[in-house]
Coordinates of C-alpha atoms in Angstrom, one line a residue:
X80 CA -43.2 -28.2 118.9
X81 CA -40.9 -25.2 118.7
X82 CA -42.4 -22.2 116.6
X83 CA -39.8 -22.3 113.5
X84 CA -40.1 -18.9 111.3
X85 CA -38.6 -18.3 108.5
X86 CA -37.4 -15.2 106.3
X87 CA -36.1 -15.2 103.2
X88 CA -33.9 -12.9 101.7
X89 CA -33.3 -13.5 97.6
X90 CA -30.5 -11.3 95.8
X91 CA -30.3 -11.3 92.4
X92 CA -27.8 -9.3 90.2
X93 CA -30.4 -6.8 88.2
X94 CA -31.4 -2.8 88.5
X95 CA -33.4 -1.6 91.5
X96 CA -33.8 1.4 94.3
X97 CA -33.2 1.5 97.2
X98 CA -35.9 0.7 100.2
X99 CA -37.4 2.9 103.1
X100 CA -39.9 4.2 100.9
X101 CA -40.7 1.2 99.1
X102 CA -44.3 0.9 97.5
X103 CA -46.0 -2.1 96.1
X104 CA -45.3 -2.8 92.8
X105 CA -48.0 -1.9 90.3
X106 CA -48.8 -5.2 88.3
X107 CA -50.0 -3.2 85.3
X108 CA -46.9 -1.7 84.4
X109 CA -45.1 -4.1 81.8
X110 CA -41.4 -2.9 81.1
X111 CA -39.6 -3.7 77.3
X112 CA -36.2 -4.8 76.7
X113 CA -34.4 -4.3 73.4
X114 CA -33.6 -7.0 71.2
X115 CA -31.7 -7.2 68.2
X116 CA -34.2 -6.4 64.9
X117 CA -33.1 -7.5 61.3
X118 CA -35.3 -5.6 58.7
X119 CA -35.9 -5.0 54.9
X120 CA -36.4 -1.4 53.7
X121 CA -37.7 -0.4 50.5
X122 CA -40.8 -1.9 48.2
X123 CA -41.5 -4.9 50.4
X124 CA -44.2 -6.6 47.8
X125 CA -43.6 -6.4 43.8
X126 CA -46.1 -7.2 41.2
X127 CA -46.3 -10.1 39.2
X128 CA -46.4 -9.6 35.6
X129 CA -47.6 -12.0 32.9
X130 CA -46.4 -11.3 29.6
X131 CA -44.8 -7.8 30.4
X132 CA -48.8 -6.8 31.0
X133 CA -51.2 -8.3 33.2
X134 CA -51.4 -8.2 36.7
X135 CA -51.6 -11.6 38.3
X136 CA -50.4 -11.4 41.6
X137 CA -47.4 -10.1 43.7
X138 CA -44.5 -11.1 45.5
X139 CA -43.6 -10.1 48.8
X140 CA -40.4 -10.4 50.7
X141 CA -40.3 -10.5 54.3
X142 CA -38.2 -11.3 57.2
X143 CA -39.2 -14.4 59.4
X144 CA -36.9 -15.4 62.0
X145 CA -33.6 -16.6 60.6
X146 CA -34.6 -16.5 57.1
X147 CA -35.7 -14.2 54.5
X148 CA -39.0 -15.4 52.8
X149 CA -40.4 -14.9 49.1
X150 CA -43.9 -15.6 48.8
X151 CA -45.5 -15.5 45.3
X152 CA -49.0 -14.6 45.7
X153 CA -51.1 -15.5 42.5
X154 CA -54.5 -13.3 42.1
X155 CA -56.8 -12.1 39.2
X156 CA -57.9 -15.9 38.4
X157 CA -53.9 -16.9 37.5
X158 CA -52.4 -19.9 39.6
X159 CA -49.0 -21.1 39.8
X160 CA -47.7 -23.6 37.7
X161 CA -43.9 -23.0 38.8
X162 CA -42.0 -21.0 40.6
X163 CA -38.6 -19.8 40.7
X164 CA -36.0 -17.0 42.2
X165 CA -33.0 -15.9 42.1
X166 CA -31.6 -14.1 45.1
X167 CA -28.2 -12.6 46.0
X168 CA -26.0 -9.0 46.4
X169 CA -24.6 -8.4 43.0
X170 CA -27.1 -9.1 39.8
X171 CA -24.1 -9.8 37.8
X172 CA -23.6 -13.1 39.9
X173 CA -27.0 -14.1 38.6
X174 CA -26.7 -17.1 35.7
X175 CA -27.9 -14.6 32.6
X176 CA -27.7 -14.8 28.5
X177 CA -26.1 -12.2 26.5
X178 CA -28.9 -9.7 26.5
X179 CA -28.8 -10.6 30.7
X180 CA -32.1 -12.2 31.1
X181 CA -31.5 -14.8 33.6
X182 CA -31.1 -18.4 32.2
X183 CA -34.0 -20.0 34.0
X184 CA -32.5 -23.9 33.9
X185 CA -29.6 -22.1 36.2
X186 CA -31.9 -20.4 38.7
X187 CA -31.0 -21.9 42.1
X188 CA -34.4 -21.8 43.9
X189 CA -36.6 -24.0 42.2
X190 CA -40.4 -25.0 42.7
X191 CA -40.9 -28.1 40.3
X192 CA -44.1 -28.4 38.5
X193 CA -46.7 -27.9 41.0
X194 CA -49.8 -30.6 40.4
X195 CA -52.2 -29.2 41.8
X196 CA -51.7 -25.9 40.7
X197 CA -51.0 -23.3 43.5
X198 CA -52.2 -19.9 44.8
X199 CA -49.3 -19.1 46.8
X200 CA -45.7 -20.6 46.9
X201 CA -42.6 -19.3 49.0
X202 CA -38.9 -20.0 49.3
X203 CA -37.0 -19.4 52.4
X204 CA -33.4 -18.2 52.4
X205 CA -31.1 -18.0 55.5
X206 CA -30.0 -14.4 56.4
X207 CA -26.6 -16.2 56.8
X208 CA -26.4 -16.5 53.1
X209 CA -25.6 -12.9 53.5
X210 CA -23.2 -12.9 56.6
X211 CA -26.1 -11.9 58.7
X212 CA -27.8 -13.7 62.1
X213 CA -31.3 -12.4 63.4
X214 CA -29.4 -11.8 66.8
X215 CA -27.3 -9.1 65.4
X216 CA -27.5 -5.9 66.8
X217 CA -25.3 -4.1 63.9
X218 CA -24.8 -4.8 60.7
X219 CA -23.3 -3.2 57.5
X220 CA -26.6 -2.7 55.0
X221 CA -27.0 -4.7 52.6
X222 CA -28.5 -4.4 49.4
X223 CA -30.6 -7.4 48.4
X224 CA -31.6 -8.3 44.5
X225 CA -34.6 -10.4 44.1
X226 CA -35.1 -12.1 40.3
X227 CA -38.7 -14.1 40.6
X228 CA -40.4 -15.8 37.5
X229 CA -43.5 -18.0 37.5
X230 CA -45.5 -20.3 35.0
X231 CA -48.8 -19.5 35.4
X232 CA -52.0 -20.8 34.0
X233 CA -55.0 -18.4 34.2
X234 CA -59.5 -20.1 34.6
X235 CA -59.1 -20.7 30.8
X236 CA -55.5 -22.2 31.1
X237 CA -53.9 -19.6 29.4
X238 CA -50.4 -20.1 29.9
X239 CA -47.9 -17.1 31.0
X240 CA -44.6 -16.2 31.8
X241 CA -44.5 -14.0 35.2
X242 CA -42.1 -11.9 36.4
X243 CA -42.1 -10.1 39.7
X244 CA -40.5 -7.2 39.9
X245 CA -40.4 -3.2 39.0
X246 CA -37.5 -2.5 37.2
X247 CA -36.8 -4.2 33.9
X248 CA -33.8 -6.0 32.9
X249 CA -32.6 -7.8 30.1
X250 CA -35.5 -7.9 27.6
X251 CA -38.0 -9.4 29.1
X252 CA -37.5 -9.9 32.7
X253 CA -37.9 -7.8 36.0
X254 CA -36.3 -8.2 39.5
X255 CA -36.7 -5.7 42.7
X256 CA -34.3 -4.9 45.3
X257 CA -34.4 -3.8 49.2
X258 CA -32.1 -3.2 51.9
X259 CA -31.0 -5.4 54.6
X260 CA -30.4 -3.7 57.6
X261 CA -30.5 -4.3 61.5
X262 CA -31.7 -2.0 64.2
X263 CA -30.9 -3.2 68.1
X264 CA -29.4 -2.0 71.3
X265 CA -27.3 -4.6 73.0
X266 CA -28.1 -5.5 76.3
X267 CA -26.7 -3.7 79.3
X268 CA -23.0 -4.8 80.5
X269 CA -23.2 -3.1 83.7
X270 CA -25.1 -4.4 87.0
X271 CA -26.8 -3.8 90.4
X272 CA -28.4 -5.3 93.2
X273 CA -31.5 -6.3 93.4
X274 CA -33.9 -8.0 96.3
X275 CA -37.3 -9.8 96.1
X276 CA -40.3 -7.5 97.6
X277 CA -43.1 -8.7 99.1
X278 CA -44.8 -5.8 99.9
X279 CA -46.5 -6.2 103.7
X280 CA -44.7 -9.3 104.0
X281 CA -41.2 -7.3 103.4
X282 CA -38.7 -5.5 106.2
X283 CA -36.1 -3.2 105.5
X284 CA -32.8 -4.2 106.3
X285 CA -32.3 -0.9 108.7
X286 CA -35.8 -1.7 110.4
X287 CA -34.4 -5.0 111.9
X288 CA -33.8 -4.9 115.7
X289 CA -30.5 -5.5 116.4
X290 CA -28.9 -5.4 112.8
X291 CA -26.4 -2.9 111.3
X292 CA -26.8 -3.5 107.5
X293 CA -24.0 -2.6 105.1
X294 CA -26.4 -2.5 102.4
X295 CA -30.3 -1.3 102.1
X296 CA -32.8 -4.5 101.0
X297 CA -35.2 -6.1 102.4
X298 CA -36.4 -9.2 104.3
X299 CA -39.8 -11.4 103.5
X300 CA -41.4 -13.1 106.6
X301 CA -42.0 -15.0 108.8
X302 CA -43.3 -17.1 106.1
X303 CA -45.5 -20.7 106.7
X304 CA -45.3 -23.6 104.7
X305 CA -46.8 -22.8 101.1
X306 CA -45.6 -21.7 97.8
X307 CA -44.7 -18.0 97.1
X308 CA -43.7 -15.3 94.4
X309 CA -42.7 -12.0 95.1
X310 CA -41.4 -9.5 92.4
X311 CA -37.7 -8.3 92.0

């Protein structure tokens, strides 16, 4: 049987050096790319006040994947009973009596009456509600109002009306607001050439007997049967 040898030589279009003084890669060394990164400034987590006065939790918004998420946290012995939010860019939008306390049978994010009462509840609001996708690498800031009220019952079912928030409104209510903003570096429109490198296993181009290379790069081989990887 004739002796078959084979040498591989894989091109792919990403950034390398050239070779000659090639050394082996060094496994250890784990690059980053830039993504896009949508993110919230300001006062992140609110409290949550019963009856304009007691602490009984907070309310935290956060960005998670596509969506912007409100999570009512209840603490100091309160639970929640119901939960509701209002969420948008202009507080005036927000359905709201004449002294501009929100008209809670009009909020549009609405729990229900939780049975069994709950220690945490969250909504979930697409970032597209505000002309924003989490693969954005720019956008225009935004500034984000967040109206949240809770029924709460405390270990002696004391019942309370919760607001999260630190700026008053209206009479009675509070909301809190934060800043939509993304942070990103798009990824590189440019290219070059890159070859697999195999270390030992790899030849220069210009070390081949009998070959003029246009180009620097490198062979891998001879090879035998088996399965192989080799970085870029």
């Amino acid at each position: 049987m004739n002796d078959a040898r084979i040498y591989l030589v894989p091109l792919l279009a990403m950034l390398a050096s050239g070779c000659g003084n090639a050394t082996e890669p060094d496994p250890t060394q784990v690059g980053t790319a830039s993504s896009a990164l949508v993110q919230l400034s300001g006062d992140h987590c609110v409290p949550l006040i019963v009856n304009q006065t007691i602490d009984a939790g907070t309310v935290c918004a956060t960005i998670d994947g596509a969506d912007i998420k409100v999570e009512f946290m209840a603490d100091n012995g309160w639970l929640i009973k119901d939960a509701r939010l209002w969420i948008g860019l202009d507080l005036a939008d927000m359905p709201q009596d004449a002294n501009h306390d929100p008209i809670l049978a009009e909020m549009p994010l609405q729990s229900g009456w939780l049975d069994p009462l709950v220690s945490t509840y969250e909504f979930r609001v697409p970032l597209s509600q505000f002309g924003v996708s989490p693969d954005d690498y720019i956008c225009d800031p935004k500034r984000i109002y967040l109206v949240p009220k809770a029924a709460m019952l405390d270990a002696n079912y004391t019942f309370g009306i919760a607001w999260g928030g630190d700026t008053l409104m209206g009479t009675w209510s509070r909301y809190f607001d934060v800043e939509l903003t993304c942070y990103g570096q798009p990824p590189p429109t440019t290219c070059e050439t890159a070859f697999a490198y195999g270390g030992r296993a790899s030849t220069c181009f210009i070390d081949l007997p009998g070959i003029n290379p246009n180009r620097w790069g490198w062979t891998i081989g001879p090879l035998g049967p088996g399965s192989y990887v080799f970085d870029i």
